[in-house]
PDB file of C-alpha atoms and ligand atoms in Angstrom:
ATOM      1  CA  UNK A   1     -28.028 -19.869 -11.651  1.00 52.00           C
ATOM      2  CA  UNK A   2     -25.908 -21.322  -9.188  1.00 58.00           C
ATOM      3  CA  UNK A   3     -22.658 -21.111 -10.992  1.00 60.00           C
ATOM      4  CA  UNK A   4     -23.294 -17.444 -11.734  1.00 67.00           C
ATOM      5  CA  UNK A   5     -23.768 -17.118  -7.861  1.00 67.00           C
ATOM      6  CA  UNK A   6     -20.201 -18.898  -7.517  1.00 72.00           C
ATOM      7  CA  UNK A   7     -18.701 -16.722  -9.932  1.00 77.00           C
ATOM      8  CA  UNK A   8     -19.508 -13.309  -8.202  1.00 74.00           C
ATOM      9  CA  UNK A   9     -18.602 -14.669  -4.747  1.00 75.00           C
ATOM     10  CA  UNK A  10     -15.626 -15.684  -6.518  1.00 69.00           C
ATOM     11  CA  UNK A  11     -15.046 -11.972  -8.122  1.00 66.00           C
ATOM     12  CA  UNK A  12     -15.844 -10.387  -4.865  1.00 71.00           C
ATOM     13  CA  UNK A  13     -13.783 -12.426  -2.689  1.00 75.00           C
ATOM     14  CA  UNK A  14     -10.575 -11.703  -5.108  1.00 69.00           C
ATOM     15  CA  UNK A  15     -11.547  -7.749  -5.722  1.00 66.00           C
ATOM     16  CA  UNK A  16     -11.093  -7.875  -1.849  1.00 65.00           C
ATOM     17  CA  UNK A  17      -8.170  -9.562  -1.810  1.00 64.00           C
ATOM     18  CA  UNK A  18      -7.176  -7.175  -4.300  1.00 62.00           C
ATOM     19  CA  UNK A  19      -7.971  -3.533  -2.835  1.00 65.00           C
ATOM     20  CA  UNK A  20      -6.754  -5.303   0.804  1.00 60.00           C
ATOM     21  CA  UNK A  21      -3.325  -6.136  -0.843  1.00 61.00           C
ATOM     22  CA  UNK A  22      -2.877  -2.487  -2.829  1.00 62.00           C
ATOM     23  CA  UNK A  23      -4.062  -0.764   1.128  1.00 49.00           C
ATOM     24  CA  UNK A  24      -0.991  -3.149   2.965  1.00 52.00           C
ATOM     25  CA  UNK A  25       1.271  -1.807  -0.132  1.00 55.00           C
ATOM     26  CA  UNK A  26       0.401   1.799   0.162  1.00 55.00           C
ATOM     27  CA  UNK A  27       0.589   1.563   4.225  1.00 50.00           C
ATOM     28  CA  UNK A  28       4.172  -0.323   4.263  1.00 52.00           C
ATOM     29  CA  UNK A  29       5.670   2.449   1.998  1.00 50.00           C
ATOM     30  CA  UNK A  30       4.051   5.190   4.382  1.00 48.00           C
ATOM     31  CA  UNK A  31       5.693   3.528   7.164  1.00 42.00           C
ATOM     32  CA  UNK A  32       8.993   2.978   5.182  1.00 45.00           C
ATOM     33  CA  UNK A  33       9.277   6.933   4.669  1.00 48.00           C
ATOM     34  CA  UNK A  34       8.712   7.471   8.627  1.00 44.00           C
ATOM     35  CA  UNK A  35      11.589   4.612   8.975  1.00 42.00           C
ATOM     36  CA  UNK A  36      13.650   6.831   6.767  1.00 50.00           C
ATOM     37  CA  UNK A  37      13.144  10.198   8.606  1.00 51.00           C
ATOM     38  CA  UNK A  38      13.833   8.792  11.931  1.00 52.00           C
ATOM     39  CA  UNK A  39      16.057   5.698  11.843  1.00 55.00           C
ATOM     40  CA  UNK A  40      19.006   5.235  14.294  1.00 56.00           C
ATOM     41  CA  UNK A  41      22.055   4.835  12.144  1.00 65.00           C
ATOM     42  CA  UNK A  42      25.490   6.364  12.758  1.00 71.00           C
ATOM     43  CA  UNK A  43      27.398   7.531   9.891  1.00 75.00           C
ATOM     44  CA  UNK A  44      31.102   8.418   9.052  1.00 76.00           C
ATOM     45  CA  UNK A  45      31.558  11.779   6.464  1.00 78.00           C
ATOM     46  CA  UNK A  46      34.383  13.170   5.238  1.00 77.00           C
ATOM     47  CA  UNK A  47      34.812  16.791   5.162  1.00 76.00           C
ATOM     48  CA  UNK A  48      38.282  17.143   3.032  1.00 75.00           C
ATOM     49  CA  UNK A  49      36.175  17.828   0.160  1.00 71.00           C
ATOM     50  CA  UNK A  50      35.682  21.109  -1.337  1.00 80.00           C
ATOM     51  CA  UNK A  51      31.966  20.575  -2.424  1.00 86.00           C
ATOM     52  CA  UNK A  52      29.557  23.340  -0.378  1.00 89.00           C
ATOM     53  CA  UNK A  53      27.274  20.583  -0.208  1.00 93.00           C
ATOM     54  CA  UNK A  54      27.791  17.149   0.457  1.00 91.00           C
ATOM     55  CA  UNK A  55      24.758  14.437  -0.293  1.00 92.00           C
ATOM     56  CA  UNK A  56      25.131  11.338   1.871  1.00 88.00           C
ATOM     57  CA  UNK A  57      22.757   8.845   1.861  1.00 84.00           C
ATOM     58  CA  UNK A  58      19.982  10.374   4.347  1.00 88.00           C
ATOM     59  CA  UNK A  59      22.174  13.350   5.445  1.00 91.00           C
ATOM     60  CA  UNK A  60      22.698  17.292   3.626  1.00 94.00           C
ATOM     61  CA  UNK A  61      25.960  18.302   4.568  1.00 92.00           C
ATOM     62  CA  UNK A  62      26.320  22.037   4.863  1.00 93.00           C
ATOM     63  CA  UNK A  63      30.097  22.037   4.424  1.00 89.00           C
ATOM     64  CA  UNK A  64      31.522  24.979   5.689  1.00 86.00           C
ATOM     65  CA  UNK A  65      33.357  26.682   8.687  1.00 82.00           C
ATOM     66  CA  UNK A  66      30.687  25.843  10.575  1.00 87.00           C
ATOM     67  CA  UNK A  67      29.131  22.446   9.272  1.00 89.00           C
ATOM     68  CA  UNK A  68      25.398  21.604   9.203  1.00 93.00           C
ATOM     69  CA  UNK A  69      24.096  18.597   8.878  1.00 93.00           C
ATOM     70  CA  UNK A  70      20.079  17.825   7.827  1.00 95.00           C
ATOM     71  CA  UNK A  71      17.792  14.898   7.085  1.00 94.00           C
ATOM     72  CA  UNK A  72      17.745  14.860   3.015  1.00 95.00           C
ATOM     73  CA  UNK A  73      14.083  14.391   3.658  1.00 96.00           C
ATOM     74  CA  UNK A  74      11.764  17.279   2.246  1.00 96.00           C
ATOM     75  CA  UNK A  75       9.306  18.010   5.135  1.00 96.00           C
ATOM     76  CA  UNK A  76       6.465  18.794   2.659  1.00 96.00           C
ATOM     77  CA  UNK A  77       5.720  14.939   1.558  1.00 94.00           C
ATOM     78  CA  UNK A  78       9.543  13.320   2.734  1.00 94.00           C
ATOM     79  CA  UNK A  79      10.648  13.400  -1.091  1.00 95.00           C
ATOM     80  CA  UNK A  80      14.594  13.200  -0.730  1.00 96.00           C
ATOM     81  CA  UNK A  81      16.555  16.188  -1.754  1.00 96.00           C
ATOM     82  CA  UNK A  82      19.803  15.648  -3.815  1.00 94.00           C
ATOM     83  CA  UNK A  83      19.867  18.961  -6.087  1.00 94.00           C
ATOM     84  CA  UNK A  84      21.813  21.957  -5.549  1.00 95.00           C
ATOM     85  CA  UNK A  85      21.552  24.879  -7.465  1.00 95.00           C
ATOM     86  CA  UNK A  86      22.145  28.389  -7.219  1.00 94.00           C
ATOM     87  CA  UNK A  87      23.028  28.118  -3.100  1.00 94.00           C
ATOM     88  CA  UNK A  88      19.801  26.484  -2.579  1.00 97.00           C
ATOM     89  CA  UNK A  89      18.469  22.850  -2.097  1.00 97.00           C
ATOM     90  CA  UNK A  90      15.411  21.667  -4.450  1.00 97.00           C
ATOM     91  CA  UNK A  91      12.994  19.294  -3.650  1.00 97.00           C
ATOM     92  CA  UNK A  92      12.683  17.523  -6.655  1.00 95.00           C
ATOM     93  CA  UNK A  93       8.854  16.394  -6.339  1.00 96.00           C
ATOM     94  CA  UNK A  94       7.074  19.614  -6.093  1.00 96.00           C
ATOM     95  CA  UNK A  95       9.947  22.250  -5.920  1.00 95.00           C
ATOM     96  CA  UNK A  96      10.113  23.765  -2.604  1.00 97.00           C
ATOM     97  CA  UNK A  97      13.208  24.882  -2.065  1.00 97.00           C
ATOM     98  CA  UNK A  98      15.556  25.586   1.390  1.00 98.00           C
ATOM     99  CA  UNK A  99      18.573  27.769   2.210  1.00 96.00           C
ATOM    100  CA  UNK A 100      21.671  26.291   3.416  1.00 96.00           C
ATOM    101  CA  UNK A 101      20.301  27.101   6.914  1.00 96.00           C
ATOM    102  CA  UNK A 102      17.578  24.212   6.559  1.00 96.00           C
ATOM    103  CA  UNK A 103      14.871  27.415   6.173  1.00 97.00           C
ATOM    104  CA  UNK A 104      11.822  26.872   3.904  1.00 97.00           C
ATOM    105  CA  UNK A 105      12.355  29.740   0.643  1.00 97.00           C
ATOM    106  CA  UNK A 106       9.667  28.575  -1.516  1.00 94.00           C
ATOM    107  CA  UNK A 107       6.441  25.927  -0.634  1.00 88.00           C
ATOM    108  CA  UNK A 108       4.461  23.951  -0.388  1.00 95.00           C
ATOM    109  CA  UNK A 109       7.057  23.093   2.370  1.00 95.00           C
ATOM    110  CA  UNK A 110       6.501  25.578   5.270  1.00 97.00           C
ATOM    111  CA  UNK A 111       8.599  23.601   7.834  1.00 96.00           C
ATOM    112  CA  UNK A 112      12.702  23.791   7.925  1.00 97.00           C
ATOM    113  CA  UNK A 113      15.029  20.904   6.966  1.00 97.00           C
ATOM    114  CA  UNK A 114      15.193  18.554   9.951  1.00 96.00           C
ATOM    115  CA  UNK A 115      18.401  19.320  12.198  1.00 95.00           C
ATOM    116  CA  UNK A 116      20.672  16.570  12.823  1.00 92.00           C
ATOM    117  CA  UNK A 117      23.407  16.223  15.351  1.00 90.00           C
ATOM    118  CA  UNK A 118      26.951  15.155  14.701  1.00 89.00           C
ATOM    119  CA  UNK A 119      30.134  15.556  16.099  1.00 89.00           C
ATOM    120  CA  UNK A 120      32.891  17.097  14.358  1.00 85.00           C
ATOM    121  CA  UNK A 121      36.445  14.831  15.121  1.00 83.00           C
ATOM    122  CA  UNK A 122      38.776  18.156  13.545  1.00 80.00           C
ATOM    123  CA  UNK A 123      41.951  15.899  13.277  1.00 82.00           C
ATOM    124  CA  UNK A 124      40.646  13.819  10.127  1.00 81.00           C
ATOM    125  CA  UNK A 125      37.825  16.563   9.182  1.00 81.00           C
ATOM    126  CA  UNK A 126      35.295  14.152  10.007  1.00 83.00           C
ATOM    127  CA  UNK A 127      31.556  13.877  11.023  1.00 84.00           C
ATOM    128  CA  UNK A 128      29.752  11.358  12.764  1.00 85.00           C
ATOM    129  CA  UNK A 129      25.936  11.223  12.368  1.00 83.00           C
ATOM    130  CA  UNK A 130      23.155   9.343  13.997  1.00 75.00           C
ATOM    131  CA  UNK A 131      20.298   9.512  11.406  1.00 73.00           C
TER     132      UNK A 131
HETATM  133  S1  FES B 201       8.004  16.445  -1.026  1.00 81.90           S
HETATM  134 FE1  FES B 201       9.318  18.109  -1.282  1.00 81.90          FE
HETATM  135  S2  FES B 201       8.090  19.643  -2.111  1.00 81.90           S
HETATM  136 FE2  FES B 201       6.749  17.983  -1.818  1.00 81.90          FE
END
């Protein structure tokens, strides 16, 4: 009797152990996503390429005349866009999909690309970024 009393103090103690360790999991990679979407980190792009659309690490370049630069976070669930087709960018977990101007097209994303700033140094065609 007393062993089987040992046992299930045993199996409770390590199921919470358990569901505590898979709750710290699931809240450090919600936190790591937030990280991602508003870091400080300054980064160097080059703009003597021809591509409309430059993927760099955390940025969307927009590379025309007028450059724009966006978080390559998807502001429906912070999925990271790296798919152009057809003049638009695709979310690749559940398909919403923005203009070059950042603007939601289709959902479940309602909200526009996040806007980043850069500067522009003309001489070398090069941005700076602070992610
Ligand atoms: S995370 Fe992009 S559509 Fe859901």
């Amino acid at each position: 009797m007393k062993k089987d009393k040992n046992s299930r103090r045993f199996f409770i103690k390590a199921l919470g152990v358990g569901i505590g360790t898979a709750c710290l999991g699931m809240w450090r990679s919600m936190v790591n996503v937030q990280q991602k979407n508003t870091g400080e980190k300054t980064i160097s792009i080059s703009l003597n390429d021809n591509r409309e659309v430059i993927f760099h690490e955390d940025c969307i370049i927009i590379n025309n005349a007028q450059p724009l630069v966006f978080s390559s976070y998807c502001t429906h669930l912070g999925c990271r866009i790296q798919n152009f087709e057809n003049g638009q960018l695709i979310c690749p977990c559940h398909g919403s999909v923005f203009d070059l101007n950042g603007n939601p097209q289709k959902g479940p994303s309602i909200k526009p690309l996040r806007e980043l700033e850069f500067t522009l140094n003309p001489e070398t065609k090069t941005i700076i970024v602070n992610v």
